[in-house]
């Protein structure tokens, strides 16, 4: 987050990987700072409270935009107001303008996913990335995905040059092989792990 605000964090991954929940968890953590925990545990990133704006770019999945709005209400993190029928690039522009105009420190962009990799998805996220110029591009992957995670990580990294991996559902019974494989194929670290819905 050591950059000129608003710092853009781009969340990418397949549908059902936990992008929206992870977006809200990261936003909440950044907005709270080190409350209730030893400050020395949070060097840099979490050491101070940040003003965070969340925006959803998934215009295909039913209720995706409302899901993030509800999570925003639950966490006390502002979300970009919904404009019906607005396309992802237009949403991105509006989110960036609002974040700049209203003095937000961080803008989290929650992108659409698919059930599997396809060219339409990859072009959409690449176009969004080119427009938003994110400082962080986090690939969100379900720990239970297994070795198919390697293909997912490789495809996203080739198009976007991801900066890190967020592994979700780590509290499940998966063994974590996906994490090692994604780390190996991308050369990028696992920056965060997610457990539970809250």
Short mmCIF file of N, CA and C in Angstrom, two decimals, residues 1-10 26 30 45 50-54 95-96 99-100 103-109 132-137:
data_model
loop_
_atom_site.label_atom_id
_atom_site.label_comp_id
_atom_site.label_asym_id
_atom_site.label_seq_id
_atom_site.Cartn_x
_atom_site.Cartn_y
_atom_site.Cartn_z
N UNK A 1 0.82 -1.21 0.00
CA UNK A 1 0.00 0.00 0.00
C UNK A 1 0.86 1.26 0.00
N UNK A 2 2.15 1.08 -0.18
CA UNK A 2 3.06 2.22 -0.20
C UNK A 2 3.05 2.84 -1.60
N UNK A 3 1.96 3.54 -1.90
CA UNK A 3 1.78 4.14 -3.23
C UNK A 3 0.79 5.29 -3.09
N UNK A 4 0.68 6.08 -4.17
CA UNK A 4 -0.25 7.21 -4.16
C UNK A 4 -1.69 6.68 -4.12
N UNK A 5 -2.49 7.10 -3.13
CA UNK A 5 -3.88 6.63 -3.07
C UNK A 5 -4.73 7.26 -4.16
N UNK A 6 -5.82 6.63 -4.55
CA UNK A 6 -6.28 5.33 -4.03
C UNK A 6 -5.50 4.16 -4.64
N UNK A 7 -5.03 3.29 -3.77
CA UNK A 7 -4.31 2.09 -4.20
C UNK A 7 -5.34 1.04 -4.63
N UNK A 8 -5.19 0.54 -5.84
CA UNK A 8 -6.15 -0.42 -6.38
C UNK A 8 -5.69 -1.85 -6.12
N UNK A 9 -6.60 -2.65 -5.54
CA UNK A 9 -6.38 -4.09 -5.35
C UNK A 9 -7.38 -4.80 -6.25
N UNK A 10 -6.88 -5.58 -7.21
CA UNK A 10 -7.73 -6.30 -8.15
C UNK A 10 -7.85 -7.75 -7.71
N UNK A 26 -10.68 -8.52 3.38
CA UNK A 26 -9.50 -7.65 3.26
C UNK A 26 -9.89 -6.20 3.54
N UNK A 30 -8.34 -3.92 6.55
CA UNK A 30 -7.66 -2.65 6.28
C UNK A 30 -8.35 -1.48 6.96
N UNK A 45 1.21 -2.75 6.41
CA UNK A 45 -0.09 -2.83 5.77
C UNK A 45 -1.26 -2.62 6.71
N UNK A 50 -7.38 2.34 7.21
CA UNK A 50 -7.45 2.88 5.85
C UNK A 50 -8.91 3.10 5.46
N UNK A 51 -9.14 4.11 4.64
CA UNK A 51 -10.48 4.31 4.07
C UNK A 51 -10.56 3.46 2.81
N UNK A 52 -11.48 2.50 2.81
CA UNK A 52 -11.55 1.52 1.72
C UNK A 52 -12.91 1.63 1.03
N UNK A 53 -12.87 1.55 -0.30
CA UNK A 53 -14.08 1.48 -1.12
C UNK A 53 -14.06 0.16 -1.87
N UNK A 54 -15.21 -0.55 -1.86
CA UNK A 54 -15.32 -1.79 -2.61
C UNK A 54 -16.24 -1.59 -3.81
N UNK A 95 -15.74 3.80 -10.24
CA UNK A 95 -15.16 3.48 -8.93
C UNK A 95 -13.87 4.26 -8.70
N UNK A 96 -13.04 4.33 -9.74
CA UNK A 96 -11.77 5.07 -9.61
C UNK A 96 -12.03 6.55 -9.39
N UNK A 99 -13.33 7.01 -5.81
CA UNK A 99 -12.26 6.81 -4.84
C UNK A 99 -11.34 8.02 -4.78
N UNK A 100 -11.02 8.59 -5.94
CA UNK A 100 -10.17 9.80 -5.98
C UNK A 100 -10.89 11.00 -5.39
N UNK A 103 -11.49 10.73 -1.54
CA UNK A 103 -10.32 10.56 -0.68
C UNK A 103 -10.14 9.18 -0.05
N UNK A 104 -10.50 8.13 -0.79
CA UNK A 104 -10.29 6.78 -0.27
C UNK A 104 -8.81 6.39 -0.41
N UNK A 105 -8.32 5.61 0.54
CA UNK A 105 -6.93 5.13 0.48
C UNK A 105 -6.79 3.92 -0.43
N UNK A 106 -7.82 3.06 -0.40
CA UNK A 106 -7.75 1.78 -1.12
C UNK A 106 -9.05 1.55 -1.87
N UNK A 107 -8.94 1.04 -3.09
CA UNK A 107 -10.10 0.63 -3.89
C UNK A 107 -9.95 -0.86 -4.21
N UNK A 108 -10.92 -1.65 -3.75
CA UNK A 108 -10.89 -3.09 -4.04
C UNK A 108 -11.89 -3.38 -5.14
N UNK A 109 -11.39 -3.94 -6.25
CA UNK A 109 -12.23 -4.28 -7.40
C UNK A 109 -12.43 -5.79 -7.43
N UNK A 132 -7.29 0.05 -14.64
CA UNK A 132 -7.17 0.37 -13.21
C UNK A 132 -5.73 0.46 -12.73
N UNK A 133 -4.78 -0.18 -13.45
CA UNK A 133 -3.38 -0.18 -13.04
C UNK A 133 -3.23 -0.56 -11.56
N UNK A 134 -3.67 -1.77 -11.17
CA UNK A 134 -3.65 -2.15 -9.76
C UNK A 134 -2.23 -2.31 -9.21
N UNK A 135 -2.07 -1.99 -7.92
CA UNK A 135 -0.80 -2.23 -7.24
C UNK A 135 -0.72 -3.68 -6.78
N UNK A 136 -1.88 -4.27 -6.53
CA UNK A 136 -1.95 -5.69 -6.16
C UNK A 136 -2.98 -6.37 -7.05
N UNK A 137 -2.61 -7.51 -7.61
CA UNK A 137 -3.54 -8.36 -8.33
C UNK A 137 -3.51 -9.71 -7.63
#
